[in-house]
PDB file of C-alpha atoms and ligand atoms in Angstrom:
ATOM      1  CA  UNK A 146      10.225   7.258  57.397  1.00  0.00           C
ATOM      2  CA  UNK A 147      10.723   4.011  55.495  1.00  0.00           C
ATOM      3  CA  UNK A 148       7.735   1.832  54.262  1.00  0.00           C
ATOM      4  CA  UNK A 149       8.308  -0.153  56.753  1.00  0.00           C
ATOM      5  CA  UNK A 150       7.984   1.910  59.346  1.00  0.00           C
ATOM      6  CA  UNK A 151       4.746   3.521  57.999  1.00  0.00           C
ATOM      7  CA  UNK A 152       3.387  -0.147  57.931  1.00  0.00           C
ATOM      8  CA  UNK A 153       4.378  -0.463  61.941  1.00  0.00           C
ATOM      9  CA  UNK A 154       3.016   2.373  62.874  1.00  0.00           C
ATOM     10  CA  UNK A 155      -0.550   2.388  61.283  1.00  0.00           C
ATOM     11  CA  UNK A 156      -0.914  -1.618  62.258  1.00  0.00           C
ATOM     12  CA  UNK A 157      -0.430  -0.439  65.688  1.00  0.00           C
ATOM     13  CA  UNK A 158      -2.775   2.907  64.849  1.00  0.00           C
ATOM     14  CA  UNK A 159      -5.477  -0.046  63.615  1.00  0.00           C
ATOM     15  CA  UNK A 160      -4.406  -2.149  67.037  1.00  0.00           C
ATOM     16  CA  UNK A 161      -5.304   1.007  68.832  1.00  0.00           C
ATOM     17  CA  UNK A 162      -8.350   1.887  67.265  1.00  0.00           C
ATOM     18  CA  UNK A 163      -9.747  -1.395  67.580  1.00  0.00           C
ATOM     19  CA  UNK A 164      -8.660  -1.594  71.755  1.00  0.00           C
ATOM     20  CA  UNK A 165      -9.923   1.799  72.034  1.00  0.00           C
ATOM     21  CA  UNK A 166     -13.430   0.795  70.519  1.00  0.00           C
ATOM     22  CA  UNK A 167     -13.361  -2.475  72.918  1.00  0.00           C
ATOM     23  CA  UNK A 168     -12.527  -5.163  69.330  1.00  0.00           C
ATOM     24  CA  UNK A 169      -9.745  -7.021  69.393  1.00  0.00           C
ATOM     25  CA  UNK A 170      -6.943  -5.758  67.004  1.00  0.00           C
ATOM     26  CA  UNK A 171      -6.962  -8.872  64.900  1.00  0.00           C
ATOM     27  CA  UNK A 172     -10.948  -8.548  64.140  1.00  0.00           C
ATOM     28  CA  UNK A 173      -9.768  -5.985  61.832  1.00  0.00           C
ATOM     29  CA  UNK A 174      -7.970  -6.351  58.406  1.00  0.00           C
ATOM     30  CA  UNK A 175      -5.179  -3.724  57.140  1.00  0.00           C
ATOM     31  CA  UNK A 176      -5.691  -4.281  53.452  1.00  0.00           C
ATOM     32  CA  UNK A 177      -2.471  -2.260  51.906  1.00  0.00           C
ATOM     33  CA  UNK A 178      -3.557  -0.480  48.724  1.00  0.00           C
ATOM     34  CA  UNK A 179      -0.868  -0.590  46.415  1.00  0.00           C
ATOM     35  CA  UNK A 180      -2.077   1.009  43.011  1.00  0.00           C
ATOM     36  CA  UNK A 181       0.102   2.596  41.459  1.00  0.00           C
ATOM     37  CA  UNK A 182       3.229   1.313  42.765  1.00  0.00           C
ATOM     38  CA  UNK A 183       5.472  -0.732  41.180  1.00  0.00           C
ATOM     39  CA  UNK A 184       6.196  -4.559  42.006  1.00  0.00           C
ATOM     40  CA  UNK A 185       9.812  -3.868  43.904  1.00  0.00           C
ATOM     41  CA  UNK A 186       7.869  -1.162  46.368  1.00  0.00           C
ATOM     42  CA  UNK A 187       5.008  -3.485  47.061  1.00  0.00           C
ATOM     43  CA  UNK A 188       7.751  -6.526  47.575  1.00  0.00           C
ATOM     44  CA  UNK A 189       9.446  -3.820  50.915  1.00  0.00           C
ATOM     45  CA  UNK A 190       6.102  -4.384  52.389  1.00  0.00           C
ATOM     46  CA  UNK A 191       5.432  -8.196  51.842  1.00  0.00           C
ATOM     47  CA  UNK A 192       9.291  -8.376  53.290  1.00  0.00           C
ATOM     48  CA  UNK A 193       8.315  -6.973  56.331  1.00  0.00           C
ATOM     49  CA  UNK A 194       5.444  -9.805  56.634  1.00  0.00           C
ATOM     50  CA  UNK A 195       2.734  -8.200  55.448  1.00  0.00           C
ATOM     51  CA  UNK A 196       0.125 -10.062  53.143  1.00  0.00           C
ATOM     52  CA  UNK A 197      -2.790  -8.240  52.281  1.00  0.00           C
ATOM     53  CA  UNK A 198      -3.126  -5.919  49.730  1.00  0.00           C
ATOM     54  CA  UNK A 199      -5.818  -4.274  47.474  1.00  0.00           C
ATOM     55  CA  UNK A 200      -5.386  -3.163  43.982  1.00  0.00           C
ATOM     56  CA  UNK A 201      -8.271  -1.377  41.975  1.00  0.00           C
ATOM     57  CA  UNK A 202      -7.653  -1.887  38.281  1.00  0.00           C
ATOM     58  CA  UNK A 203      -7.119  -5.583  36.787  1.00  0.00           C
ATOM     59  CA  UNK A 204      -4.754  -5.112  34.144  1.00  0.00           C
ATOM     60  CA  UNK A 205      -2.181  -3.675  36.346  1.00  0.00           C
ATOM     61  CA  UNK A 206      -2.599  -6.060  38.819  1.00  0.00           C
ATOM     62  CA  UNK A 207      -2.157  -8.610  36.123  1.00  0.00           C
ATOM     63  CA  UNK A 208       1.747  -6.803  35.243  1.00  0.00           C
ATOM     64  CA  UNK A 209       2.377  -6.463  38.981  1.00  0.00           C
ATOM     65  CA  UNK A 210       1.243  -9.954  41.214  1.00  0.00           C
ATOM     66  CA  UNK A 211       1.805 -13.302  39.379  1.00  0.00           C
ATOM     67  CA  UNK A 212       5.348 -12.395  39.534  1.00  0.00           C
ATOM     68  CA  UNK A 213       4.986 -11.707  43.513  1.00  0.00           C
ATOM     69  CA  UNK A 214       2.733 -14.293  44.391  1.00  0.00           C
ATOM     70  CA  UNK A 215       5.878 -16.888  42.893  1.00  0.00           C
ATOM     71  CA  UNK A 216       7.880 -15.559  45.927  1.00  0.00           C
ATOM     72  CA  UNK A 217       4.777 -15.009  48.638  1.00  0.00           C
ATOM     73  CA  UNK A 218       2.110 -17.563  47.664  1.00  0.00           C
ATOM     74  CA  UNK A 219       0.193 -17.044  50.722  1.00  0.00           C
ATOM     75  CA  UNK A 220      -0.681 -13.185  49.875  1.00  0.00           C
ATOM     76  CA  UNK A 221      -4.695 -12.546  50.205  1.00  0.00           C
ATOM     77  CA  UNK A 222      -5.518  -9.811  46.759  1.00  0.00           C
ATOM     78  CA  UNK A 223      -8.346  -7.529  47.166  1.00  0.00           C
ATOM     79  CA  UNK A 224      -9.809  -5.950  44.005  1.00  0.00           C
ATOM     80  CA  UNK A 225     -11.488  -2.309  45.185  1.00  0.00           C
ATOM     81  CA  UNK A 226     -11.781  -0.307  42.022  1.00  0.00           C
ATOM     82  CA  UNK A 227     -14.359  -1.099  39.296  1.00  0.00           C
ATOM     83  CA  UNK A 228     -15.265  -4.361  37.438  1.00  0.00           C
ATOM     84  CA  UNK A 229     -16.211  -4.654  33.839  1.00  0.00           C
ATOM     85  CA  UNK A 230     -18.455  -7.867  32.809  1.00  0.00           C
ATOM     86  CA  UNK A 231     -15.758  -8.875  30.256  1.00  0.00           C
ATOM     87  CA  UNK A 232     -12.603  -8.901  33.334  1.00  0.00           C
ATOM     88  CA  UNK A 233     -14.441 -10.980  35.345  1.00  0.00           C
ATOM     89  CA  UNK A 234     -12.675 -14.102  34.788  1.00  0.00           C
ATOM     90  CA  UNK A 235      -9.544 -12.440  35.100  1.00  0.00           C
ATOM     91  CA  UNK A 236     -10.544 -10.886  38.014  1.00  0.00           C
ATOM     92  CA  UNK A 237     -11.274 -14.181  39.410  1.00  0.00           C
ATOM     93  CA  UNK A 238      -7.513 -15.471  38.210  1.00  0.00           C
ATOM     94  CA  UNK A 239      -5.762 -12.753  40.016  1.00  0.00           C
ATOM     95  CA  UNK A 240      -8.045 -11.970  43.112  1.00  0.00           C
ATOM     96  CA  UNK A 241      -8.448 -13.719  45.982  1.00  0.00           C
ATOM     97  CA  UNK A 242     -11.851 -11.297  47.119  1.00  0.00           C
ATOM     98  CA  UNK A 243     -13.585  -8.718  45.043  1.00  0.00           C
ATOM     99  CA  UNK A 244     -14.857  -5.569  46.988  1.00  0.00           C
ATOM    100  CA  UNK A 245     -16.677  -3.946  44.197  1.00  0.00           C
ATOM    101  CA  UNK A 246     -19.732  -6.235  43.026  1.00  0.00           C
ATOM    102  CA  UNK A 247     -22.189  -3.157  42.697  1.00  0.00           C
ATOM    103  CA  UNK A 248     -24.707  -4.194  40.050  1.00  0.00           C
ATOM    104  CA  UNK A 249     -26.682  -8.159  39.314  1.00  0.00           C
ATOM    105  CA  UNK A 250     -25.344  -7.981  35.753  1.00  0.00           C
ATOM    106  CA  UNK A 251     -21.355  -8.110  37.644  1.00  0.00           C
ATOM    107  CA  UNK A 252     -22.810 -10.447  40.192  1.00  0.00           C
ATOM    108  CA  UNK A 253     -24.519 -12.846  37.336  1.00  0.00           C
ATOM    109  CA  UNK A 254     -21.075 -12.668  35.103  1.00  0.00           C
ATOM    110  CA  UNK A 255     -18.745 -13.315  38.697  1.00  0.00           C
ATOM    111  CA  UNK A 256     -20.829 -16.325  39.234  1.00  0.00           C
ATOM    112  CA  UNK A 257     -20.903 -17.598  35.940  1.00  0.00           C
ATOM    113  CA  UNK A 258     -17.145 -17.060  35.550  1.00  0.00           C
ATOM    114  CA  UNK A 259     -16.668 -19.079  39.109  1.00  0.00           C
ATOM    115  CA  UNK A 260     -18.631 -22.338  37.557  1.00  0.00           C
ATOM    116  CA  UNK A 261     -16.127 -22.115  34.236  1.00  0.00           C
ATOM    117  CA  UNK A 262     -13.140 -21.417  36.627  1.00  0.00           C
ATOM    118  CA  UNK A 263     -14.067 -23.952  38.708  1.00  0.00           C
ATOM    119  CA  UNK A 264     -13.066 -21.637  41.596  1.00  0.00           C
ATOM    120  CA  UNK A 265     -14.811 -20.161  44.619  1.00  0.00           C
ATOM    121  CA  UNK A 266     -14.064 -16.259  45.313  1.00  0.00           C
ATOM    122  CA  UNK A 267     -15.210 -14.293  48.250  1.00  0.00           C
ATOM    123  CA  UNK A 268     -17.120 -11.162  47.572  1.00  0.00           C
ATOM    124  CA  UNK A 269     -18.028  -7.474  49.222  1.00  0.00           C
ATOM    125  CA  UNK A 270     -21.276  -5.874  47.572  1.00  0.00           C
ATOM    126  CA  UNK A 271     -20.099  -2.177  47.322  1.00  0.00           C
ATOM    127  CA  UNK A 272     -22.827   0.398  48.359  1.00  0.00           C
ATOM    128  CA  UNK A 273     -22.963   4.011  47.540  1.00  0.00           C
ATOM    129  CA  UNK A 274     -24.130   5.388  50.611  1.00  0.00           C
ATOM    130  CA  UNK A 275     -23.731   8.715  49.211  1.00  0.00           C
ATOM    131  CA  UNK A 276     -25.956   8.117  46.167  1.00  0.00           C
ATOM    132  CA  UNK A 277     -23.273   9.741  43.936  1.00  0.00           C
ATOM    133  CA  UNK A 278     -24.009   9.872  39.990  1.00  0.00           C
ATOM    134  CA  UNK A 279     -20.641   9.700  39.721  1.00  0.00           C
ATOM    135  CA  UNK A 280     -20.229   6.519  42.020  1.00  0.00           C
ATOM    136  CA  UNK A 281     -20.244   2.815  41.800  1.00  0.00           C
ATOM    137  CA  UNK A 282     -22.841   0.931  44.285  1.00  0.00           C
ATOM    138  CA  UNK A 283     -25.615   0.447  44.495  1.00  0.00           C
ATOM    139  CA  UNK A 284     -28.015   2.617  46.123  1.00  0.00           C
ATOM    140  CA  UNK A 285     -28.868   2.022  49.792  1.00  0.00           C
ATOM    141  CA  UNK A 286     -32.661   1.164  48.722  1.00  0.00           C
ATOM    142  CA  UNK A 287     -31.025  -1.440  46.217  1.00  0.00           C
ATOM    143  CA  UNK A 288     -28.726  -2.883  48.493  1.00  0.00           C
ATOM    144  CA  UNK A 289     -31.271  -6.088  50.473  1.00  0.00           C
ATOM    145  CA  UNK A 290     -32.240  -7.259  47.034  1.00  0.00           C
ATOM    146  CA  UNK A 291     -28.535  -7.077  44.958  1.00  0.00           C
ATOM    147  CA  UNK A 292     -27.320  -8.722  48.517  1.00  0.00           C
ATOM    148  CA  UNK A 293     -29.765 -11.789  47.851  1.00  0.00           C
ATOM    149  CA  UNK A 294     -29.541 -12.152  44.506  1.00  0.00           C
ATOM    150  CA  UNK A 295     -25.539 -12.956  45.125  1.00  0.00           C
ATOM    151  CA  UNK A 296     -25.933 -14.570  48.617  1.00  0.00           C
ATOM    152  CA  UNK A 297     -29.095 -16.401  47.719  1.00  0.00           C
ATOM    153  CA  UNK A 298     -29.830 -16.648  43.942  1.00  0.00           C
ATOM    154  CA  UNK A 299     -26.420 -17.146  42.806  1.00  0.00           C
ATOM    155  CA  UNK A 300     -24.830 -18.713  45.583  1.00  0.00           C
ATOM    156  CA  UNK A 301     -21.671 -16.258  46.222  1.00  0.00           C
ATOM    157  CA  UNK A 302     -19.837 -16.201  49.156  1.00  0.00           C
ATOM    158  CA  UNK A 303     -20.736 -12.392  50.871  1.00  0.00           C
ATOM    159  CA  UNK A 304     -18.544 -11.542  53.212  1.00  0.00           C
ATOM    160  CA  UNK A 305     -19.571  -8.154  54.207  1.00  0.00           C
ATOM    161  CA  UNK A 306     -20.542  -4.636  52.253  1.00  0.00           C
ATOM    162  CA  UNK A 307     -18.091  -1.861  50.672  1.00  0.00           C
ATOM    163  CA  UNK A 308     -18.209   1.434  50.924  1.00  0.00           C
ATOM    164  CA  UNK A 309     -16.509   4.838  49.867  1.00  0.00           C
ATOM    165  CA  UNK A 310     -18.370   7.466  51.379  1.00  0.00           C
ATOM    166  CA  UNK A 311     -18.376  11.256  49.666  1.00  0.00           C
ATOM    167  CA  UNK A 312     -15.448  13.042  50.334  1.00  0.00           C
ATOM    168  CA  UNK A 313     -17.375  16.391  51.565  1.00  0.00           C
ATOM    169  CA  UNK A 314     -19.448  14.517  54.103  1.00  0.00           C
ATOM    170  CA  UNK A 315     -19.134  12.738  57.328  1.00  0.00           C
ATOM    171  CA  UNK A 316     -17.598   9.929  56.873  1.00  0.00           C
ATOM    172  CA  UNK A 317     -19.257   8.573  60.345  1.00  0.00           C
ATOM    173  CA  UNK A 318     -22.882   9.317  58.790  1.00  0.00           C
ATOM    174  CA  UNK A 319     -21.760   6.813  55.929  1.00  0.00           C
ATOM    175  CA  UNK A 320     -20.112   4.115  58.097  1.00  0.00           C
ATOM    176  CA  UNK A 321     -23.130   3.651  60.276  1.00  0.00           C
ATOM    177  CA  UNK A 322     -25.765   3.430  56.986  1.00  0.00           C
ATOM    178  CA  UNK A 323     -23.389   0.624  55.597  1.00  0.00           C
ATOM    179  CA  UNK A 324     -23.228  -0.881  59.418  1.00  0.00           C
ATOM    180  CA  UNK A 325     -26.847  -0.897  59.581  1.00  0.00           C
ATOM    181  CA  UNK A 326     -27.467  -2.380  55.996  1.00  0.00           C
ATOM    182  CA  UNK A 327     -25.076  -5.129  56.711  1.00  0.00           C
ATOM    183  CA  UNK A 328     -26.589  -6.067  59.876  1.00  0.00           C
ATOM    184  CA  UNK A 329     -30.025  -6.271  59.080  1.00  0.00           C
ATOM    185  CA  UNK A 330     -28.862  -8.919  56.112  1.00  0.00           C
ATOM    186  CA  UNK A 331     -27.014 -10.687  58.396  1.00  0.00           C
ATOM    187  CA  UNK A 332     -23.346 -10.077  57.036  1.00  0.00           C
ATOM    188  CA  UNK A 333     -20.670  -9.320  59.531  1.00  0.00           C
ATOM    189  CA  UNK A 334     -17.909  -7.838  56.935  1.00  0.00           C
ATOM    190  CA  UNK A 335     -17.432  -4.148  56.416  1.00  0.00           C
ATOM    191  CA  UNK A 336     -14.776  -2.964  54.527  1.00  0.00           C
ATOM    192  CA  UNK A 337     -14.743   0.753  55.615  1.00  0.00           C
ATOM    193  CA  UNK A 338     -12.126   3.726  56.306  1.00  0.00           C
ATOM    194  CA  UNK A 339      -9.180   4.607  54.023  1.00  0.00           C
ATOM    195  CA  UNK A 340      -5.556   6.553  55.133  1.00  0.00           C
ATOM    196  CA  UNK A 341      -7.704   9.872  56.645  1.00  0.00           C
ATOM    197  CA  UNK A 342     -10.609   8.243  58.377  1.00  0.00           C
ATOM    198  CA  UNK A 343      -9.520   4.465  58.974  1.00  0.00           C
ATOM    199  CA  UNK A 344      -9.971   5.112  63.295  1.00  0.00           C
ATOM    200  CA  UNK A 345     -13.174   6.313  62.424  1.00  0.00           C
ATOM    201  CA  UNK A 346     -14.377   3.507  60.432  1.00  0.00           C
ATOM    202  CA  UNK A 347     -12.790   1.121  63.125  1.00  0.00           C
ATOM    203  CA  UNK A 348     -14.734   2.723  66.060  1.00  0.00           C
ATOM    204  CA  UNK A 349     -18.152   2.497  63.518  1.00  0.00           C
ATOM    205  CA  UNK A 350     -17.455  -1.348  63.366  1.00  0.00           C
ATOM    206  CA  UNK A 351     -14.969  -1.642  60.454  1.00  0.00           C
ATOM    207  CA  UNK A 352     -13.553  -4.924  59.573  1.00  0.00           C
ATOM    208  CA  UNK A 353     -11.335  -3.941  56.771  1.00  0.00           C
ATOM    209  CA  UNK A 354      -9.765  -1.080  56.484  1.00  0.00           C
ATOM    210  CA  UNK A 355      -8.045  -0.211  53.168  1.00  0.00           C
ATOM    211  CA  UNK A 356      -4.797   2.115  53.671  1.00  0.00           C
ATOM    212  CA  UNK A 357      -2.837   3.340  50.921  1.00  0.00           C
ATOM    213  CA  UNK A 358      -1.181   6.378  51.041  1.00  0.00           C
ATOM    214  CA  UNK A 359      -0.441   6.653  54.690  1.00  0.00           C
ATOM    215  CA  UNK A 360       1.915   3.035  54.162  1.00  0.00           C
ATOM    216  CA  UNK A 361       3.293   3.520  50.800  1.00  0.00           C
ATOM    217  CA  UNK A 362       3.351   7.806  50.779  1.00  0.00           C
ATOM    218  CA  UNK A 363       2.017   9.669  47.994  1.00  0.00           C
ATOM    219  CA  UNK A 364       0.491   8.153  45.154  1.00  0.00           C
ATOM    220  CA  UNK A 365       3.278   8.710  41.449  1.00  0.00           C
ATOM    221  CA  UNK A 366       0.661  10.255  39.220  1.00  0.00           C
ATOM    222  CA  UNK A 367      -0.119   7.597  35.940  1.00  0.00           C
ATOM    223  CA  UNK A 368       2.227   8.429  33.235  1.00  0.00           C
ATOM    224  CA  UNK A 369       0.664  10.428  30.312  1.00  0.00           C
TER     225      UNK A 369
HETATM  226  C1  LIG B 180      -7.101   4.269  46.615  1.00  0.00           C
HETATM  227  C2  LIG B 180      -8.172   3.672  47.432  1.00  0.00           C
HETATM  228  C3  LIG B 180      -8.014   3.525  48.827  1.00  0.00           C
HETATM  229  C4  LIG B 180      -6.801   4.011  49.593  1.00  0.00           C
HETATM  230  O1  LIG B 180      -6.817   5.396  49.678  1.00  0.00           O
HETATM  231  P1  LIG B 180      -5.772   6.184  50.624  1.00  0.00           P
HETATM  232  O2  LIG B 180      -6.438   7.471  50.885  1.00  0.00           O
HETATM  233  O3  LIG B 180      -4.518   6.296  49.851  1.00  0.00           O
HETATM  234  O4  LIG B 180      -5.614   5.375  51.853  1.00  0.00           O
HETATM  235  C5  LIG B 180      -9.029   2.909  49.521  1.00  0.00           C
HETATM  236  N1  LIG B 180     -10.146   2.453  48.913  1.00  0.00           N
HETATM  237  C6  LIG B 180     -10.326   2.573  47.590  1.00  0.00           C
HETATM  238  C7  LIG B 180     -11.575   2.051  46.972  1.00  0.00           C
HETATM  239  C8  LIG B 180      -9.356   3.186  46.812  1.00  0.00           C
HETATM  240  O5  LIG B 180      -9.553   3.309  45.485  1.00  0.00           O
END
């Protein structure tokens, strides 16, 4: 199967999921994730009309979009891996929305990096429903306070909560803790579900779904 094709058939596996859960297919966002691959791959899937795409690490990003973005200036960029305090304003250069503002130190340096920018960003607060040590988020007792300190204190634009639940649990537990923590704040974005559970996520209430493997195939393992 081409790229192409793998594109076709999980946008109509998302139109499907959404029908099936009585949402209308275009309430939910396929954000492609397309770390790791290199600029001519990604540039198959913005020829066959796609436009929005997630990335998790800046400095590739940096190598890999201002080149595309010359050719498709209406693509929407969706950081999903981890932010350092130092990348924000680079982060804010290349992204269009940052999924991963998990901590008030991130959200103080996004905002202050905005008002030197002169730029307005749109922003996911990334939970870690599982608590993992090992995980970015924060916690699910955290999440009402970072939420208003963004939305609130710093004046961010929230559009929903991240979340990447633990891989040896049920995903469906972990989609309905982040649905209920959104609603109770009064956000209706969440960016749930990823190539093995995105139908899941969609019947749980997903907005955004980020997809990589299952359009773009396996993932060419970093060079050593
Ligand atoms: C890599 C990644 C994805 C996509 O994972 P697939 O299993 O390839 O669909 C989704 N979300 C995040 C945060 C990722 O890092």
């Amino acid at each position: 199967m081409t790229i192409e094709q793998s594109l076709r058939e999980v946008g109509g596996a998302v139109s499907a999921a959404a029908k099936a859960a009585d949402r209308q297919p275009e309430d939910v966002v396929l954000c492609a994730v397309s770390k790791m691959f290199e600029a001519p791959i990604i540039a198959e899937v913005l020829a066959a009309g796609h436009r929005v795409f997630g990335e998790n690490r800046v400095q590739e990003s940096a190598g890999k979009w201002p080149e595309l973005r010359k050719t498709y200036p209406d693509v929407s960029l969706h950081l999903i891996g981890p932010l350092q305090t130092n990348k924000c304003e680079d982060a804010i250069n290349l992204f269009d929305v940052i999924q991963t503002v998990d901590r008030p130190k991130l959200a103080r340096s996004l905002a202050k990096a905005e008002e030197k920018l002169g730029v307005k960003r749109r922003y996911y607060v990334q939970i870690n429903t599982g608590e993992e040590p090992q995980k970015a988020g924060a916690t699910p007792a955290e999440a009402d306070a970072l939420i208003t300190l963004c939305r609130d204190e710093l004046g961010l634009t929230v559009d929903g909560l991240m979340c990447i639940p633990p891989v040896d649990d049920e995903a469906v537990l972990h989609f309905g803790l982040l649905a209920q923590i959104a609603a109770r704040n009064g956000l209706s974005g969440l960016s749930m579900g990823m190539s093995g559970d995105f139908e899941t996520a969609i019947a749980c209430g997903a907005t955004l779904v980020r997809v990589g493997s299952a359009i773009f195939g396996d993932r060419p393992k970093p060079a050593v």
